[in-house]
């Protein structure tokens, strides 16, 4: 029986399903988290062989001692994973310290976490990337802006999601950025790309080959959703476009990905852009060496009539998928923001789209900035049906 340590198995709340499928595949599933055992969900408790509570997952020494305890009790640890962007570097450090050979180690992190480092690996396989400047001072920023023009985007070079990401459209915006930026953080400034975000989501085997592939489209910028407190929409595609598939597979090889669930983000240009390409072209954004966040794994299941939690666990246990490919559909996410005067009420939405609805839930405050407060997930056979759903979902009274 192989020993698998899952870091923070209780958050996000749907991640207990990874643990369940690991245990169903005969793995010894060992959880480390900071939530008291009695407060874990019934499903998660049943999906773990043992749980070690630490006072804080931020305390490396505590987590280190927890891994050491499991090693002493169960023997060599075969896998350690959180599937969470926030803990990616922590996972790598633990693998390095305990000589766990499955997964990335500390020396792999720069190309995985630093947006400036990622560009080199995209460029190696011919995928265009936005021009950038690692922020040092205002003069350097102005020189870069003179080259690429306004607007530009600033964000931490090593950041998670759209946190601390800003559009700068004037020198006044630039002054505000310098007045408010977090000390000690290295920021990257990039030229603005006129595009929507298309992703490549895949479970990759030990040879770097895909076992499962899908993708999503985010028509609205996550940065704008967070900064403007707007509604949130994105959808899982019915069928992955071939150009996204080609770019995703090339990036997998360039970044040396093996035995992982990945979420690679690309721009699809909405207009011709000098130095980047023609309208409709796929260009680089960033790589994420974990599943797409929130409820996306569940949405992938609904869109592909499958179980990505099991496909991932099959990759861990067998290095192959045991599931057939199912019927495909569009799976739409809509996150409505509290306080907006929507034309259709919550009850009217459920009455009209009840047959298509798969999930209806309140979003925890910690995630609401990017995902809205009230979420709906529904499936549709055609894009036209999905577009009508979004129109009904987001229309407000004037």
Coordinates of C-alpha atoms in Angstrom, one line a residue:
X1 CA 0.0 0.0 0.0
X2 CA 1.4 3.4 -1.1
X3 CA 1.4 6.3 1.4
X4 CA -0.1 9.5 0.2
X5 CA 0.0 12.7 2.3
X6 CA -2.7 15.2 1.4
X7 CA -2.0 18.7 2.7
X8 CA -5.1 20.7 3.7
X9 CA -7.6 18.1 2.5
X10 CA -10.5 20.2 3.9
X11 CA -10.0 23.3 1.8
X12 CA -11.3 23.8 -0.8
X13 CA -14.3 21.9 0.5
X14 CA -14.7 19.7 -2.6
X15 CA -11.1 18.3 -2.3
X16 CA -12.2 15.5 0.0
X17 CA -13.2 13.8 -3.3
X18 CA -9.5 13.5 -4.3
X19 CA -8.9 11.7 -1.0
X20 CA -11.9 9.4 -1.5
X21 CA -10.7 8.3 -4.9
X22 CA -7.2 7.7 -3.6
X23 CA -8.5 5.6 -0.8
X24 CA -10.8 3.7 -3.2
X25 CA -7.7 2.9 -5.3
X26 CA -6.0 1.3 -2.3
X27 CA -3.8 4.2 -1.2
X28 CA -3.0 4.9 2.5
X29 CA -4.4 8.5 2.6
X30 CA -2.9 10.7 5.4
X31 CA -4.2 14.2 5.9
X32 CA -2.4 17.2 7.5
X33 CA -4.5 20.3 8.2
X34 CA -5.2 23.0 10.8
X35 CA -8.9 22.3 11.2
X36 CA -9.9 20.2 14.3
X37 CA -10.7 16.6 13.4
X38 CA -14.2 16.8 14.9
X39 CA -15.0 19.7 12.6
X40 CA -14.0 17.8 9.4
X41 CA -16.9 16.7 7.2
X42 CA -18.2 13.2 7.5
X43 CA -17.1 12.5 3.9
X44 CA -13.6 13.7 4.5
X45 CA -13.1 11.7 7.7
X46 CA -14.2 8.5 5.8
X47 CA -11.7 9.3 3.0
X48 CA -8.6 9.5 5.3
X49 CA -6.8 6.7 7.0
X50 CA -5.4 9.2 9.6
X51 CA -5.4 12.9 10.2
X52 CA -2.7 15.1 11.9
X53 CA -3.8 18.5 13.1
X54 CA -1.3 21.3 13.2
X55 CA -2.0 24.7 14.8
X56 CA -1.1 26.4 11.5
X57 CA -0.2 25.2 8.1
X58 CA 1.9 28.4 7.8
X59 CA 4.3 26.9 10.4
X60 CA 6.8 24.8 8.4
X61 CA 8.3 23.2 11.5
X62 CA 4.9 21.9 12.6
X63 CA 4.0 20.5 9.2
X64 CA 7.5 19.0 8.9
X65 CA 7.0 17.2 12.2
X66 CA 3.7 15.9 11.0
X67 CA 5.3 14.4 7.9
X68 CA 8.1 13.0 10.0
X69 CA 5.5 11.3 12.3
X70 CA 3.7 9.7 9.3
X71 CA 7.0 8.6 7.9
X72 CA 7.9 7.0 11.3
X73 CA 4.5 5.3 11.6
X74 CA 3.9 4.2 8.0
X75 CA 7.3 4.1 6.3
X76 CA 8.4 5.9 3.2
X77 CA 6.0 8.5 1.8
X78 CA 5.3 7.9 -1.9
X79 CA 3.3 11.1 -2.7
X80 CA 2.7 14.4 -1.0
X81 CA 0.3 16.9 -2.6
X82 CA -2.2 19.7 -1.8
X83 CA -3.4 20.4 -5.3
X84 CA -3.4 24.0 -4.1
X85 CA -1.5 27.0 -5.6
X86 CA -1.0 28.6 -2.2
X87 CA 0.9 25.6 -0.9
X88 CA 2.8 24.7 -4.1
X89 CA 6.2 25.9 -2.7
X90 CA 5.5 24.3 0.7
X91 CA 4.7 21.0 -1.0
X92 CA 8.0 21.2 -3.0
X93 CA 10.0 22.0 0.1
X94 CA 8.6 19.0 2.0
X95 CA 9.2 16.7 -1.0
X96 CA 12.8 17.9 -1.1
X97 CA 13.4 17.5 2.6
X98 CA 11.9 14.0 2.8
X99 CA 13.3 12.9 -0.6
X100 CA 9.8 12.2 -2.0
X101 CA 10.5 11.7 -5.7
X102 CA 7.0 12.2 -7.1
X103 CA 6.3 15.8 -7.9
X104 CA 8.3 19.0 -8.1
X105 CA 11.1 19.9 -5.8
X106 CA 12.3 23.3 -4.6
X107 CA 14.7 23.8 -7.5
X108 CA 11.7 23.5 -9.9
X109 CA 9.7 26.3 -8.4
X110 CA 11.1 29.4 -10.2
X111 CA 9.7 28.3 -13.6
X112 CA 6.4 27.3 -11.9
X113 CA 5.8 30.3 -9.7
X114 CA 7.5 33.4 -11.2
X115 CA 5.6 34.9 -14.1
X116 CA 8.8 36.4 -15.5
X117 CA 10.5 32.9 -15.5
X118 CA 7.5 31.2 -17.2
X119 CA 8.0 33.2 -20.4
X120 CA 11.2 31.5 -21.3
X121 CA 9.5 28.1 -21.3
X122 CA 6.6 29.3 -23.5
X123 CA 9.0 30.9 -25.9
X124 CA 11.0 27.7 -26.2
X125 CA 8.0 26.1 -27.9
X126 CA 7.1 29.1 -30.0
X127 CA 4.2 30.5 -27.9
X128 CA 4.3 34.3 -27.9
X129 CA 4.4 36.1 -24.5
X130 CA 3.7 39.7 -23.5
X131 CA 6.6 42.1 -23.1
X132 CA 7.4 42.8 -19.5
X133 CA 9.4 44.9 -17.0
X134 CA 10.4 43.8 -13.5
X135 CA 9.5 46.9 -11.5
X136 CA 12.4 48.8 -10.0
X137 CA 11.4 52.5 -10.1
X138 CA 9.0 54.9 -11.7
X139 CA 11.5 55.9 -14.4
X140 CA 11.9 52.3 -15.5
X141 CA 8.1 51.9 -15.6
X142 CA 7.7 55.1 -17.8
X143 CA 10.4 53.9 -20.2
X144 CA 8.6 50.6 -20.5
X145 CA 5.2 52.3 -21.0
X146 CA 6.8 54.5 -23.7
X147 CA 7.7 51.3 -25.5
X148 CA 4.4 49.4 -25.2
X149 CA 1.8 52.2 -24.5
X150 CA -1.0 52.4 -21.9
X151 CA -2.7 50.5 -20.4
X152 CA -0.3 48.1 -18.7
X153 CA -0.9 45.5 -16.0
X154 CA 1.0 45.2 -12.8
X155 CA 0.9 42.2 -10.4
X156 CA 3.3 40.3 -8.1
X157 CA 5.8 38.3 -10.0
X158 CA 5.1 35.4 -7.6
X159 CA 1.4 35.7 -6.9
X160 CA -1.8 33.7 -6.7
X161 CA -4.8 34.3 -8.9
X162 CA -5.8 38.0 -9.6
X163 CA -4.6 39.1 -6.1
X164 CA -3.0 42.6 -6.1
X165 CA -3.4 42.9 -9.9
X166 CA -3.9 46.3 -11.4
X167 CA -4.6 48.0 -14.7
X168 CA -2.5 51.2 -15.1
X169 CA -3.9 53.6 -17.7
X170 CA -2.2 56.9 -16.8
X171 CA 0.7 58.4 -14.9
X172 CA -1.7 59.1 -12.0
X173 CA -2.5 55.4 -11.8
X174 CA 1.2 54.7 -11.8
X175 CA 1.7 57.1 -8.9
X176 CA -1.1 55.4 -7.0
X177 CA 0.5 52.0 -7.6
X178 CA 3.8 53.1 -6.2
X179 CA 2.0 54.7 -3.2
X180 CA 0.1 51.5 -2.4
X181 CA 2.3 48.6 -3.5
X182 CA 3.3 46.1 -0.8
X183 CA 6.9 46.6 0.4
X184 CA 9.3 43.7 -0.3
X185 CA 7.2 42.3 -3.2
X186 CA 8.7 42.1 -6.7
X187 CA 6.1 43.3 -9.2
X188 CA 6.0 42.5 -12.9
X189 CA 4.6 45.0 -15.4
X190 CA 3.3 43.7 -18.7
X191 CA 1.8 45.1 -21.8
X192 CA -2.0 44.9 -22.0
X193 CA -3.3 42.0 -24.2
X194 CA -6.7 42.5 -25.8
X195 CA -8.0 39.0 -25.3
X196 CA -10.2 36.6 -23.4
X197 CA -8.7 33.8 -21.2
X198 CA -8.8 30.3 -22.5
X199 CA -7.4 27.5 -20.4
X200 CA -5.9 24.0 -21.0
X201 CA -6.8 21.7 -18.1
X202 CA -5.4 18.2 -18.0
X203 CA -4.3 15.3 -15.9
X204 CA -0.8 14.3 -17.1
X205 CA 0.7 10.9 -16.6
X206 CA 4.3 10.0 -15.6
X207 CA 5.5 10.2 -19.2
X208 CA 4.2 13.7 -19.7
X209 CA 1.2 12.5 -21.7
X210 CA -2.4 13.7 -21.2
X211 CA -4.9 11.2 -19.7
X212 CA -7.7 13.8 -19.7
X213 CA -8.0 17.2 -21.4
X214 CA -10.6 20.0 -21.3
X215 CA -10.5 23.7 -21.0
X216 CA -12.5 26.8 -19.9
X217 CA -13.2 30.3 -21.3
X218 CA -13.3 33.4 -19.1
X219 CA -14.9 36.2 -21.2
X220 CA -14.5 38.7 -18.3
X221 CA -11.2 39.5 -16.8
X222 CA -10.8 38.1 -13.2
X223 CA -8.8 41.3 -12.4
X224 CA -11.8 43.4 -13.4
X225 CA -14.2 41.2 -11.5
X226 CA -12.1 41.5 -8.3
X227 CA -11.3 45.2 -8.7
X228 CA -14.8 46.3 -9.9
X229 CA -16.8 44.0 -7.6
X230 CA -18.5 42.6 -10.7
X231 CA -20.3 39.4 -11.4
X232 CA -18.3 36.4 -12.4
X233 CA -18.8 34.1 -15.4
X234 CA -16.8 31.4 -17.1
X235 CA -17.6 28.1 -18.7
X236 CA -16.1 24.7 -19.5
X237 CA -16.0 24.2 -23.2
X238 CA -18.0 21.4 -24.8
X239 CA -14.9 20.3 -26.9
X240 CA -11.4 21.6 -26.4
X241 CA -10.3 23.7 -29.5
X242 CA -7.3 22.1 -31.3
X243 CA -5.1 25.2 -31.0
X244 CA -5.6 25.3 -27.2
X245 CA -4.8 21.6 -27.1
X246 CA -1.7 22.0 -29.2
X247 CA -0.4 24.9 -27.1
X248 CA -1.2 23.1 -23.8
X249 CA 0.6 19.9 -24.8
X250 CA 3.6 21.9 -26.0
X251 CA 3.7 23.8 -22.7
X252 CA 3.4 20.5 -20.7
X253 CA 6.6 19.3 -22.5
X254 CA 8.5 22.5 -22.1
X255 CA 7.8 22.9 -18.4
X256 CA 8.6 19.2 -17.8
X257 CA 5.2 18.3 -16.3
X258 CA 4.7 14.7 -15.1
X259 CA 2.1 13.1 -12.9
X260 CA 0.0 16.3 -12.2
X261 CA -3.3 18.0 -12.7
X262 CA -2.6 21.3 -14.4
X263 CA -4.4 24.5 -15.3
X264 CA -2.6 26.5 -18.0
X265 CA -4.0 29.9 -19.0
X266 CA -3.7 31.3 -22.5
X267 CA -4.9 34.5 -24.1
X268 CA -7.1 34.2 -27.2
X269 CA -6.7 37.6 -29.0
X270 CA -9.9 39.5 -29.6
X271 CA -8.1 41.8 -32.1
X272 CA -4.9 41.9 -34.1
X273 CA -2.0 43.0 -31.8
X274 CA 1.4 43.9 -33.0
X275 CA 4.1 41.5 -31.7
X276 CA 1.5 39.0 -30.4
X277 CA -0.5 37.8 -33.4
X278 CA -3.8 38.0 -35.3
X279 CA -7.3 38.0 -33.8
X280 CA -8.1 34.5 -32.6
X281 CA -4.5 33.5 -32.0
X282 CA -3.6 31.7 -28.8
X283 CA -0.7 33.3 -26.8
X284 CA 0.7 32.7 -23.3
X285 CA -0.6 33.9 -20.0
X286 CA 0.7 31.7 -17.1
X287 CA 0.9 28.2 -15.9
X288 CA -0.7 26.8 -12.7
X289 CA 0.6 23.4 -11.6
X290 CA -2.7 22.4 -9.9
X291 CA -6.4 22.0 -10.8
X292 CA -8.4 25.0 -11.8
X293 CA -9.8 26.6 -8.6
X294 CA -13.2 26.7 -7.0
X295 CA -15.8 24.3 -8.4
X296 CA -14.1 23.8 -11.7
X297 CA -13.3 20.1 -11.1
X298 CA -17.0 19.4 -10.6
X299 CA -17.8 21.5 -13.7
X300 CA -15.4 19.4 -15.7
X301 CA -17.3 16.3 -14.5
X302 CA -20.6 17.8 -15.6
X303 CA -19.2 18.9 -19.0
X304 CA -17.6 15.6 -19.8
X305 CA -19.8 13.1 -18.0
X306 CA -16.8 11.9 -16.1
X307 CA -15.0 12.1 -12.7
X308 CA -11.8 14.0 -12.7
X309 CA -11.2 13.2 -9.1
X310 CA -11.0 9.6 -10.0
X311 CA -9.0 10.2 -13.2
X312 CA -6.4 12.0 -11.0
X313 CA -6.4 9.3 -8.4
X314 CA -6.0 6.7 -11.2
X315 CA -3.0 8.6 -12.4
X316 CA -1.5 8.4 -8.9
X317 CA -2.3 4.7 -8.4
X318 CA -2.2 3.2 -11.9
X319 CA -0.7 5.8 -14.3
X320 CA -3.7 5.4 -16.6
X321 CA -7.4 6.3 -16.5
X322 CA -10.0 3.6 -15.9
X323 CA -12.9 5.8 -17.1
X324 CA -14.3 6.0 -20.6
X325 CA -14.9 9.4 -22.3
X326 CA -18.6 10.5 -21.7
X327 CA -21.1 12.7 -23.5
X328 CA -19.9 16.4 -23.7
X329 CA -21.8 19.6 -22.9
X330 CA -21.1 23.3 -22.0
X331 CA -20.9 23.8 -18.3
X332 CA -21.6 27.4 -17.3
X333 CA -20.7 29.1 -14.0
X334 CA -22.4 32.4 -13.0
X335 CA -21.5 34.1 -9.7
X336 CA -23.9 36.9 -8.9
X337 CA -22.8 39.8 -6.7
X338 CA -24.9 40.7 -3.7
X339 CA -26.5 44.2 -3.8
X340 CA -27.2 44.3 -7.6
X341 CA -30.8 44.8 -8.8
X342 CA -31.2 41.7 -11.1
X343 CA -34.2 41.5 -13.4
X344 CA -34.7 37.8 -12.5
X345 CA -34.8 36.8 -8.9
X346 CA -33.0 33.8 -7.4
X347 CA -36.3 31.9 -7.4
X348 CA -37.1 32.9 -11.0
X349 CA -33.7 31.7 -12.2
X350 CA -34.3 28.3 -10.5
X351 CA -37.8 28.0 -12.0
X352 CA -36.6 28.8 -15.5
X353 CA -33.3 26.8 -15.5
X354 CA -34.0 24.1 -12.9
X355 CA -33.6 21.2 -15.4
X356 CA -30.1 22.4 -16.5
X357 CA -29.0 23.4 -13.0
X358 CA -26.2 21.2 -11.4
X359 CA -25.1 23.3 -8.4
X360 CA -26.5 26.3 -6.5
X361 CA -24.5 27.5 -3.5
X362 CA -23.4 30.5 -1.5
X363 CA -19.7 31.3 -2.0
X364 CA -17.5 31.7 1.1
X365 CA -16.4 35.2 1.7
X366 CA -12.8 34.3 1.2
X367 CA -13.5 33.3 -2.4
X368 CA -16.3 35.8 -3.2
X369 CA -14.0 38.5 -4.5
X370 CA -13.3 36.5 -7.7
X371 CA -16.4 34.2 -7.8
X372 CA -19.3 36.3 -6.7
X373 CA -21.6 35.7 -3.7
X374 CA -24.3 33.4 -5.1
X375 CA -23.2 30.8 -7.6
X376 CA -25.1 28.8 -10.2
X377 CA -23.7 25.9 -12.4
X378 CA -25.7 24.6 -15.3
X379 CA -25.1 22.5 -18.4
X380 CA -26.2 23.2 -22.0
X381 CA -26.0 21.3 -25.2
X382 CA -25.4 24.5 -27.3
X383 CA -23.6 27.7 -26.9
X384 CA -26.7 29.6 -27.9
X385 CA -28.6 28.1 -24.9
X386 CA -25.7 29.0 -22.6
X387 CA -25.5 32.6 -23.9
X388 CA -29.3 33.0 -23.2
X389 CA -28.7 31.7 -19.6
X390 CA -25.9 34.3 -19.0
X391 CA -28.1 37.1 -20.4
X392 CA -30.9 36.1 -18.0
X393 CA -28.5 35.6 -15.1
X394 CA -26.7 39.0 -15.4
X395 CA -29.4 41.4 -16.7
X396 CA -30.1 44.2 -14.1
X397 CA -32.8 46.8 -13.8
X398 CA -31.6 50.3 -14.7

